[in-house]
Short mmCIF file of C-alpha atoms in Angstrom, two decimals:
data_model
loop_
_atom_site.label_atom_id
_atom_site.label_comp_id
_atom_site.label_asym_id
_atom_site.label_seq_id
_atom_site.Cartn_x
_atom_site.Cartn_y
_atom_site.Cartn_z
CA MET V 297 48.87 -31.23 2.28
CA ALA V 298 49.24 -27.58 3.09
CA SER V 299 48.95 -26.23 -0.53
CA THR V 300 46.16 -29.02 -1.04
CA SER V 301 44.08 -27.49 1.52
CA LEU V 302 44.59 -23.79 0.43
CA ALA V 303 43.59 -24.83 -3.31
CA SER V 304 40.33 -26.86 -1.89
CA THR V 305 39.49 -23.47 0.35
CA VAL V 306 40.07 -21.63 -3.04
CA GLN V 307 37.94 -23.63 -5.33
CA ARG V 308 35.05 -23.49 -2.54
CA LYS V 309 35.04 -19.64 -2.43
CA ARG V 310 35.28 -19.74 -6.16
CA SER V 311 32.31 -22.38 -6.25
CA GLY V 312 30.43 -20.44 -3.48
CA ARG V 313 30.65 -16.69 -6.01
CA SER V 314 29.84 -18.82 -8.89
CA ASP V 315 26.77 -20.39 -7.12
CA ASN V 316 25.49 -16.97 -6.25
CA LEU V 317 26.00 -15.47 -9.35
CA VAL V 318 23.77 -18.24 -10.93
CA GLU V 319 21.23 -17.63 -8.17
CA THR V 320 21.27 -13.79 -8.98
CA ALA V 321 20.93 -14.78 -12.68
CA ILE V 322 18.12 -16.74 -12.11
CA LEU V 323 16.23 -14.34 -9.69
CA ILE V 324 16.59 -11.15 -11.94
CA PRO V 325 14.17 -12.81 -14.69
CA ARG V 326 11.80 -14.16 -12.04
CA LEU V 327 11.66 -10.62 -10.64
CA VAL V 328 10.88 -9.04 -14.28
CA ARG V 329 8.02 -12.10 -14.90
CA ASN V 330 6.63 -11.54 -11.35
CA ALA V 331 6.79 -7.68 -11.66
CA GLY V 332 5.04 -7.63 -14.81
CA TRP V 333 2.19 -9.94 -13.64
CA ASN V 334 1.35 -7.60 -10.53
CA LEU V 335 1.89 -4.39 -12.89
CA THR V 336 -0.74 -6.25 -14.98
CA GLY V 337 -3.25 -6.76 -12.15
CA GLN V 338 -2.69 -2.90 -11.13
CA ALA V 339 -2.91 -1.64 -14.22
CA ILE V 340 -6.70 -2.40 -14.34
CA PRO V 341 -7.69 0.12 -11.42
CA THR V 342 -5.38 2.53 -12.63
CA LEU V 343 -6.72 2.75 -16.01
CA ALA V 344 -10.28 2.65 -14.35
CA ALA V 345 -9.49 5.34 -12.18
CA LEU V 346 -7.97 7.61 -15.16
CA VAL V 347 -11.58 6.92 -17.12
CA SER V 348 -13.52 7.20 -14.41
CA ILE V 349 -12.76 10.45 -12.14
CA PRO V 350 -13.64 13.13 -14.56
CA VAL V 351 -16.63 11.21 -15.41
CA LEU V 352 -17.49 11.20 -11.25
CA ILE V 353 -16.14 15.16 -11.25
CA HIS V 354 -18.46 16.26 -13.72
CA ALA V 355 -21.20 14.29 -13.03
CA ILE V 356 -21.67 14.41 -8.90
CA GLY V 357 -19.90 17.96 -8.42
CA ASP V 358 -16.80 18.88 -6.75
CA SER V 359 -17.88 18.64 -3.33
CA ARG V 360 -19.49 14.94 -3.37
CA PHE V 361 -16.03 13.94 -5.20
CA GLY V 362 -14.27 15.51 -2.26
CA PHE V 363 -16.51 13.70 0.31
CA LEU V 364 -15.77 10.70 -2.04
CA SER V 365 -12.56 10.70 -1.67
CA ILE V 366 -12.61 11.54 2.29
CA ALA V 367 -14.64 8.34 2.03
CA TRP V 368 -12.32 6.05 0.27
CA ILE V 369 -9.62 7.50 3.31
CA LEU V 370 -11.93 6.09 5.71
CA VAL V 371 -12.12 2.76 4.42
CA GLY V 372 -8.82 2.62 3.86
CA TYR V 373 -7.61 3.80 7.06
CA PHE V 374 -9.89 1.30 9.21
CA GLY V 375 -9.06 -0.91 6.85
CA LEU V 376 -6.03 -1.10 9.67
CA ALA V 377 -7.84 -3.20 11.72
CA ASP V 378 -6.19 -6.05 10.16
CA LEU V 379 -3.61 -5.92 12.69
CA GLY V 380 -0.99 -6.24 10.37
CA ILE V 381 -2.69 -10.15 9.82
CA GLY V 382 -3.07 -9.30 6.20
CA ARG V 383 0.63 -9.31 5.41
CA GLY V 384 1.13 -11.57 8.09
CA LEU V 385 -0.73 -14.12 6.30
CA THR V 386 1.48 -13.51 2.73
CA HIS V 387 4.61 -13.86 4.80
CA GLY V 388 3.41 -16.83 6.77
CA VAL V 389 1.99 -18.65 4.02
CA ALA V 390 5.06 -18.05 1.66
CA ARG V 391 7.21 -19.64 4.44
CA ARG V 392 4.88 -23.01 4.79
CA LEU V 393 4.79 -23.32 0.74
CA SER V 394 8.51 -23.20 0.73
CA GLY V 395 9.20 -25.60 3.55
CA ASP V 396 6.84 -28.83 3.94
CA ALA V 397 4.12 -27.47 6.31
CA ASP V 398 1.79 -26.88 3.14
CA ALA V 399 -0.54 -28.91 5.31
CA ASP V 400 -1.05 -26.22 7.69
CA VAL V 401 -1.72 -23.63 5.31
CA SER V 402 -5.72 -23.65 5.76
CA ASP V 403 -5.20 -23.75 9.14
CA LEU V 404 -3.27 -20.41 9.51
CA VAL V 405 -5.58 -18.94 6.84
CA TRP V 406 -8.83 -19.53 8.67
CA SER V 407 -7.40 -18.77 12.09
CA GLY V 408 -6.11 -15.24 10.40
CA LEU V 409 -9.90 -14.71 9.12
CA PHE V 410 -11.17 -15.01 12.61
CA VAL V 411 -9.45 -12.44 13.83
CA LEU V 412 -10.06 -10.22 10.93
CA GLY V 413 -13.61 -10.37 11.10
CA LEU V 414 -13.66 -9.32 14.71
CA ALA V 415 -11.63 -6.66 14.24
CA GLY V 416 -13.30 -5.72 11.01
CA LEU V 417 -16.83 -5.45 13.06
CA VAL V 418 -15.59 -3.30 15.59
CA ALA V 419 -14.30 -0.89 12.73
CA GLY V 420 -16.99 -1.04 10.76
CA GLY V 421 -19.37 -0.63 14.09
CA ALA V 422 -17.10 2.31 15.19
CA VAL V 423 -17.48 4.12 11.56
CA ALA V 424 -21.34 3.87 11.57
CA ALA V 425 -21.75 5.41 15.06
CA SER V 426 -19.73 8.03 14.65
CA SER V 427 -21.17 9.23 11.31
CA LYS V 428 -22.56 12.12 12.18
CA LEU V 429 -19.58 13.26 14.77
CA LEU V 430 -17.27 12.88 11.49
CA VAL V 431 -19.52 15.04 9.40
CA SER V 432 -20.18 17.82 11.79
CA SER V 433 -16.54 17.72 13.15
CA PHE V 434 -14.14 17.07 10.31
CA ILE V 435 -15.52 17.20 7.00
CA ARG V 436 -16.50 20.87 5.80
CA ILE V 437 -19.45 20.05 3.84
CA GLU V 438 -22.21 22.46 2.46
CA PRO V 439 -25.14 22.54 4.75
CA ASP V 440 -27.50 21.06 2.22
CA LEU V 441 -25.25 17.84 1.89
CA SER V 442 -24.68 17.11 5.79
CA GLU V 443 -27.43 14.88 5.97
CA GLU V 444 -26.71 12.76 2.75
CA ALA V 445 -22.89 12.55 3.97
CA VAL V 446 -23.83 10.90 7.46
CA ARG V 447 -26.12 8.25 5.44
CA ALA V 448 -23.33 7.69 3.25
CA LEU V 449 -21.11 7.26 6.02
CA ALA V 450 -23.33 4.91 7.98
CA ILE V 451 -23.38 2.67 4.53
CA LEU V 452 -19.81 3.02 4.65
CA GLY V 453 -19.15 1.66 7.99
CA LEU V 454 -21.02 -1.69 6.99
CA SER V 455 -18.32 -2.47 4.08
CA ILE V 456 -15.35 -2.05 6.35
CA PRO V 457 -15.81 -5.66 7.92
CA VAL V 458 -15.85 -6.76 4.25
CA VAL V 459 -12.76 -4.94 3.61
CA VAL V 460 -11.10 -5.99 6.50
CA LEU V 461 -11.29 -9.67 5.51
CA SER V 462 -10.37 -9.06 2.05
CA SER V 463 -7.24 -8.04 3.08
CA GLY V 464 -6.46 -11.59 4.39
CA LEU V 465 -7.67 -13.04 0.65
CA ARG V 466 -6.30 -10.74 -1.90
CA GLY V 467 -4.02 -11.45 -4.27
CA LEU V 468 -3.48 -9.72 -7.43
CA MET V 469 -7.17 -9.15 -7.93
CA PRO V 470 -8.10 -5.79 -9.80
CA ILE V 471 -10.45 -4.77 -6.86
CA GLY V 472 -9.09 -1.31 -7.10
CA ALA V 473 -11.22 -0.81 -10.45
CA LEU V 474 -14.23 -1.32 -8.44
CA LEU V 475 -13.66 1.95 -6.43
CA PHE V 476 -13.98 4.10 -9.65
CA LEU V 477 -15.86 2.25 -12.11
CA GLY V 478 -19.00 1.29 -9.84
CA PRO V 479 -19.64 4.94 -8.24
CA ALA V 480 -19.11 6.47 -12.10
CA VAL V 481 -21.83 4.00 -13.32
CA VAL V 482 -24.13 4.51 -10.29
CA ALA V 483 -23.60 8.73 -10.95
CA GLN V 484 -25.12 8.58 -14.03
CA PHE V 485 -28.71 7.50 -12.40
CA SER V 486 -28.27 9.03 -8.82
CA VAL V 487 -25.90 11.42 -7.64
CA SER V 488 -26.68 10.53 -4.19
CA LEU V 489 -23.85 9.71 -2.01
CA PRO V 490 -25.67 6.87 -0.03
CA ASN V 491 -26.90 5.11 -3.39
CA ILE V 492 -22.93 5.41 -4.65
CA MET V 493 -21.85 3.70 -1.21
CA ILE V 494 -24.45 1.18 -1.44
CA CYS V 495 -22.92 -0.25 -4.96
CA LEU V 496 -19.58 0.08 -3.29
CA LEU V 497 -20.78 -2.33 -0.56
CA VAL V 498 -22.40 -4.78 -3.00
CA LEU V 499 -19.28 -4.67 -5.39
CA ARG V 500 -17.06 -5.52 -2.26
CA VAL V 501 -19.35 -8.31 -1.15
CA ALA V 502 -18.91 -9.79 -4.48
CA MET V 503 -15.02 -9.68 -4.64
CA CYS V 504 -14.76 -11.26 -1.37
CA LEU V 505 -16.59 -13.92 -2.45
CA LEU V 506 -14.73 -14.39 -5.37
CA LEU V 507 -11.54 -14.44 -3.53
CA PHE V 508 -12.93 -17.26 -0.85
CA LEU V 509 -13.80 -18.87 -4.23
CA LEU V 510 -9.89 -18.70 -5.50
CA CYS V 511 -8.74 -19.63 -1.96
CA MET V 512 -11.07 -22.73 -2.58
CA ARG V 513 -9.17 -23.73 -5.95
CA HIS V 514 -5.51 -22.97 -4.54
CA ILE V 515 -5.23 -23.91 -1.00
CA LYS V 516 -5.72 -27.85 -0.06
CA HIS V 517 -8.04 -28.54 2.54
CA PHE V 518 -9.24 -25.27 2.84
CA LEU V 519 -12.78 -26.12 3.05
CA ARG V 520 -11.25 -27.34 6.35
CA VAL V 521 -12.32 -24.79 9.03
CA ARG V 522 -9.80 -25.14 12.20
CA LEU V 523 -9.15 -22.49 14.54
CA ARG V 524 -5.55 -22.77 16.12
CA TRP V 525 -4.43 -20.18 18.86
CA SER V 526 -1.03 -21.04 17.94
CA ALA V 527 -1.33 -19.65 14.53
CA VAL V 528 -3.40 -16.56 15.72
CA ARG V 529 -0.39 -15.77 18.14
CA GLU V 530 2.25 -16.29 15.32
CA LEU V 531 0.05 -13.84 13.06
CA LEU V 532 -0.25 -11.43 15.93
CA SER V 533 3.24 -11.40 16.71
CA LEU V 534 4.38 -10.93 13.06
CA GLY V 535 1.91 -8.28 12.49
CA GLY V 536 2.29 -6.45 15.61
CA TRP V 537 5.05 -3.99 14.31
CA MET V 538 3.34 -4.41 10.61
CA THR V 539 0.15 -2.93 12.94
CA VAL V 540 1.91 0.30 13.88
CA SER V 541 2.95 0.82 10.31
CA ASN V 542 -0.56 0.00 9.09
CA VAL V 543 -1.63 2.69 11.64
CA VAL V 544 1.06 5.37 11.11
CA SER V 545 1.31 5.04 7.44
CA PRO V 546 -2.23 5.78 6.30
CA VAL V 547 -2.32 8.93 8.59
CA MET V 548 0.79 9.98 6.83
CA VAL V 549 -0.60 9.09 3.44
CA ARG V 550 -3.99 10.59 3.73
CA MET V 551 -3.99 12.84 6.31
CA ASP V 552 -3.23 15.72 3.77
CA ARG V 553 -6.61 15.21 2.40
CA LEU V 554 -8.40 15.63 5.79
CA PHE V 555 -6.23 18.48 6.59
CA VAL V 556 -7.36 20.17 3.37
CA SER V 557 -11.42 19.26 4.23
CA SER V 558 -10.97 20.25 7.79
CA LEU V 559 -9.04 23.66 6.93
CA MET V 560 -10.26 24.94 3.52
CA SER V 561 -13.14 22.73 2.04
CA VAL V 562 -14.46 19.50 0.82
CA SER V 563 -14.31 21.17 -2.76
CA ALA V 564 -10.77 22.08 -2.19
CA VAL V 565 -9.91 18.61 -1.63
CA THR V 566 -11.01 17.99 -5.72
CA TYR V 567 -7.91 20.36 -6.56
CA TYR V 568 -5.64 18.18 -4.30
CA VAL V 569 -6.72 14.58 -4.72
CA THR V 570 -7.32 15.03 -8.36
CA PRO V 571 -3.40 15.55 -9.07
CA PHE V 572 -1.89 12.91 -6.18
CA GLU V 573 -4.38 10.67 -7.83
CA VAL V 574 -2.88 10.89 -11.57
CA VAL V 575 1.00 10.88 -10.16
CA SER V 576 0.47 8.39 -7.65
CA LYS V 577 -0.74 5.95 -10.30
CA LEU V 578 3.20 5.58 -11.14
CA LEU V 579 3.61 4.00 -8.12
CA VAL V 580 2.09 0.75 -9.43
CA VAL V 581 5.61 0.55 -11.26
CA PRO V 582 7.80 0.17 -8.21
CA SER V 583 4.94 -1.47 -5.84
CA SER V 584 4.58 -4.07 -8.38
CA ILE V 585 8.89 -4.63 -8.28
CA ALA V 586 8.73 -4.37 -4.63
CA THR V 587 5.71 -7.25 -4.04
CA ALA V 588 7.59 -9.31 -6.47
CA SER V 589 10.84 -9.08 -4.79
CA PHE V 590 9.48 -9.27 -1.11
CA PRO V 591 9.19 -13.09 -0.81
CA GLU V 592 12.74 -13.30 -2.26
CA PHE V 593 14.58 -10.49 0.09
CA SER V 594 12.88 -12.77 2.90
CA ARG V 595 14.62 -15.60 1.56
CA LEU V 596 17.90 -14.20 0.79
CA ALA V 597 18.11 -12.63 4.00
CA ARG V 598 17.78 -16.26 5.86
CA SER V 599 19.76 -18.26 3.85
CA TYR V 600 22.57 -16.39 1.61
CA PRO V 601 25.55 -13.77 2.24
CA THR V 602 24.99 -10.34 1.38
CA ASP V 603 26.65 -10.00 -1.57
CA VAL V 604 23.82 -11.79 -3.42
CA GLN V 605 21.68 -9.59 -1.10
CA ARG V 606 23.28 -6.13 -2.79
CA ARG V 607 23.32 -7.51 -5.87
CA TYR V 608 19.95 -8.53 -6.18
CA PHE V 609 18.39 -5.17 -4.32
CA MET V 610 20.61 -2.89 -6.64
CA ARG V 611 19.07 -4.56 -9.56
CA THR V 612 15.66 -4.49 -8.30
CA LEU V 613 16.40 -0.92 -7.27
CA ALA V 614 17.94 0.18 -10.85
CA LEU V 615 14.91 -1.54 -12.75
CA ALA V 616 12.52 0.75 -10.32
CA GLY V 617 14.30 3.60 -11.31
CA VAL V 618 14.69 3.25 -14.92
CA LEU V 619 11.03 2.57 -15.26
CA LEU V 620 9.79 5.15 -12.79
CA VAL V 621 11.90 8.08 -13.70
CA PRO V 622 10.87 8.93 -17.36
CA LEU V 623 7.38 8.45 -16.23
CA ALA V 624 7.50 11.01 -13.87
CA ALA V 625 9.35 13.64 -15.80
CA LEU V 626 6.91 13.41 -18.72
CA LEU V 627 4.21 13.88 -16.13
CA PHE V 628 5.92 17.22 -14.85
CA VAL V 629 6.49 18.54 -18.04
CA VAL V 630 2.90 17.65 -19.38
CA SER V 631 0.70 18.69 -16.37
CA HIS V 632 -0.86 21.52 -17.21
CA ALA V 633 -1.65 20.38 -20.58
CA LEU V 634 -2.68 16.96 -19.52
CA LEU V 635 -5.46 18.21 -16.66
CA SER V 636 -7.00 20.47 -19.01
CA VAL V 637 -7.71 17.91 -21.41
CA TRP V 638 -8.27 15.40 -18.88
CA ILE V 639 -10.64 17.66 -16.55
CA SER V 640 -10.95 21.25 -17.42
CA ALA V 641 -8.76 24.12 -18.01
CA ASP V 642 -9.90 25.65 -14.62
CA LEU V 643 -8.85 22.18 -12.55
CA ALA V 644 -5.77 22.86 -14.39
CA ASP V 645 -4.98 26.44 -13.52
CA ARG V 646 -5.70 25.36 -9.87
CA SER V 647 -3.70 21.87 -10.05
CA ALA V 648 -1.08 21.74 -12.36
CA GLY V 649 2.06 23.40 -9.92
CA ILE V 650 1.02 20.77 -7.38
CA MET V 651 1.11 17.81 -9.81
CA ARG V 652 4.87 19.16 -10.55
CA LEU V 653 5.47 19.16 -7.18
CA LEU V 654 3.98 15.98 -6.55
CA ALA V 655 5.66 14.39 -10.00
CA ALA V 656 9.31 15.24 -8.12
CA GLY V 657 8.12 13.54 -5.04
CA ILE V 658 6.90 10.30 -6.60
CA VAL V 659 10.04 9.60 -7.69
CA ILE V 660 11.81 9.31 -4.30
CA ASN V 661 8.33 7.93 -3.02
CA GLY V 662 8.82 5.05 -5.63
CA VAL V 663 12.42 3.92 -5.41
CA SER V 664 12.36 3.80 -1.30
CA TYR V 665 9.60 0.99 -2.33
CA ILE V 666 12.53 -1.30 -2.69
CA PRO V 667 14.52 -0.91 0.68
CA PHE V 668 11.24 -1.02 2.45
CA ALA V 669 10.50 -4.20 0.98
CA TYR V 670 14.07 -5.48 1.78
CA VAL V 671 13.83 -4.39 5.66
CA GLN V 672 10.19 -5.99 5.54
CA GLY V 673 11.59 -9.26 3.83
CA MET V 674 14.16 -9.46 7.03
CA GLY V 675 11.73 -9.85 9.10
CA ARG V 676 12.09 -6.06 10.61
CA SER V 677 8.86 -4.71 10.46
CA ASP V 678 9.65 -3.20 14.09
CA ILE V 679 12.27 -1.15 11.94
CA THR V 680 9.77 0.48 9.70
CA ALA V 681 7.31 1.04 12.15
CA TRP V 682 10.09 3.13 14.21
CA PHE V 683 10.93 5.11 11.49
CA HIS V 684 7.12 5.87 10.34
CA LEU V 685 6.46 7.03 14.11
CA LEU V 686 9.54 9.44 13.66
CA GLU V 687 7.84 11.02 10.30
CA LEU V 688 4.71 11.33 11.85
CA VAL V 689 5.89 13.34 14.42
CA THR V 690 7.56 15.51 12.40
CA TYR V 691 5.02 15.40 9.28
CA LEU V 692 1.96 16.41 10.97
CA PRO V 693 3.35 19.82 12.38
CA ALA V 694 4.68 20.80 9.26
CA LEU V 695 1.43 20.10 7.37
CA TYR V 696 -0.42 22.20 9.68
CA VAL V 697 2.15 24.97 9.03
CA MET V 698 2.55 24.37 5.60
CA ILE V 699 -1.09 24.18 4.49
CA GLY V 700 -1.85 27.89 6.42
CA ARG V 701 1.08 29.56 4.79
CA PHE V 702 1.03 28.08 1.50
CA GLY V 703 -2.28 26.36 0.73
CA LEU V 704 -2.68 23.44 -1.36
CA PRO V 705 0.78 23.67 -2.68
CA GLY V 706 2.34 23.74 0.74
CA VAL V 707 0.11 20.54 1.48
CA ALA V 708 2.34 19.11 -1.89
CA LEU V 709 5.46 20.17 -0.15
CA ALA V 710 5.04 18.92 2.83
CA TRP V 711 4.50 15.59 1.38
CA VAL V 712 7.33 15.58 -0.65
CA LEU V 713 9.47 16.28 2.37
CA ARG V 714 7.88 13.29 4.28
CA VAL V 715 8.75 11.07 1.80
CA SER V 716 12.28 12.45 1.30
CA LEU V 717 12.55 11.61 5.20
CA ASP V 718 11.22 8.03 4.71
CA ALA V 719 13.65 7.30 1.91
CA LEU V 720 16.65 8.39 3.70
CA LEU V 721 15.58 6.21 6.90
CA LEU V 722 14.83 3.33 4.28
CA PHE V 723 17.94 3.63 2.32
CA GLY V 724 20.44 3.95 5.43
CA TYR V 725 19.25 1.16 7.32
CA SER V 726 19.52 -0.93 4.19
CA ALA V 727 23.29 0.18 3.27
CA ALA V 728 24.28 -0.45 6.63
CA HIS V 729 22.93 -3.84 6.93
CA LEU V 730 23.97 -4.70 3.36
CA LYS V 731 27.57 -3.93 4.59
CA ARG V 732 27.50 -6.97 6.80
CA SER V 733 28.87 -10.46 5.43
CA ALA V 734 26.67 -12.83 6.60
CA PRO V 735 22.87 -14.14 6.59
CA LEU V 736 20.42 -13.46 8.99
CA GLY V 737 19.54 -17.16 9.74
CA PRO V 738 16.06 -17.57 11.87
CA PRO V 739 16.81 -14.85 14.25
CA ALA V 740 15.53 -12.71 11.35
CA LEU V 741 12.36 -14.08 11.90
CA ASP V 742 12.14 -14.51 15.97
CA SER V 743 12.60 -10.47 15.95
CA VAL V 744 9.63 -9.85 14.50
CA GLY V 745 7.44 -7.55 16.57
CA ARG V 746 10.51 -6.65 19.22
CA PRO V 747 11.59 -3.17 19.01
#
């Protein structure tokens, strides 16, 4: 009897390991396929940026392009007014579609859109009302362009509600392409910043309407508009700590440009933004992989032992590294030649060294997308929020000191140090969790929103 019981136990363990191997074998091809679709969707705005940036710089000049870069930062930052609901909707819809609650999806979406609309109106109104203060106090632009910049920011405020609303609807749409192609086309007829902002506003409204049409097609009962406060509470609970990350992360990612604008000049932003835009486009690779792996990490964390999670994590990480490292190395080598051909020899002389620093840092930044997706998939958005707060209090003083001492190269170096700290924290937490032997189960979801 004892030998029979022992044999049965061994057989179950072997069967469990076999099932885990089969599960991983199924997940990896799915990851590659989904990441490929994500990469295809992000390739369009990437190509649009590479084509449009030199056109814009030559058409509207360094100062206007620098201002336009700051305007994009403001739109992205005030998009944080979504209170984490955009990501919360993705998480909530995925959970419902994987279970038996798909009938509640439309209620969840409309409840989220209601909150997003209100938040967007508040954020947009704040930008429009403070446009003169922003230009006079934080953006060092030539006096003859200041009035033009104030009007442009006021128009920009009108687009923020649309941006925030779209964050709850956005799928794999090449919306980012419009940020570059639209202004590049308008610049051939007018270099006026307000005219460029009007163009962007019209394009964003059109894309938001298109996203609504896609939701009508793919979500059951989408036209049945119902607001459920229980759904709002669920989204706010899930998005609470995501909001902290949404507030802090854009500060860290984009504050370097605001520092350059206020401490140096708006034209100097061009010499930093241009190489940054090129190098950051490499992030479409790990971003596509992380986006595809996020729902799988969420499912594995709840239902599977950590040996399956560990195997999937390592293969996902290897895929990101194998694709990213050669591309970053190539940019490091050809930085001066690329900028000379793409923009001008003068800009290459100013920006090639910055591009090399950023190319080295982008590898560290890119591979950290995988542990970030893993931690978020576990439902521990509070952990990433605490990490971001820690990084913020160290990064901003370092950025201020290094821009004063080293200029634009100091800005790039401060960014590299910040993403290195971010990667160290994310990999450390992920490694500690992957040593455990049991799945998280439902408590992982309950922990969201608690520090």
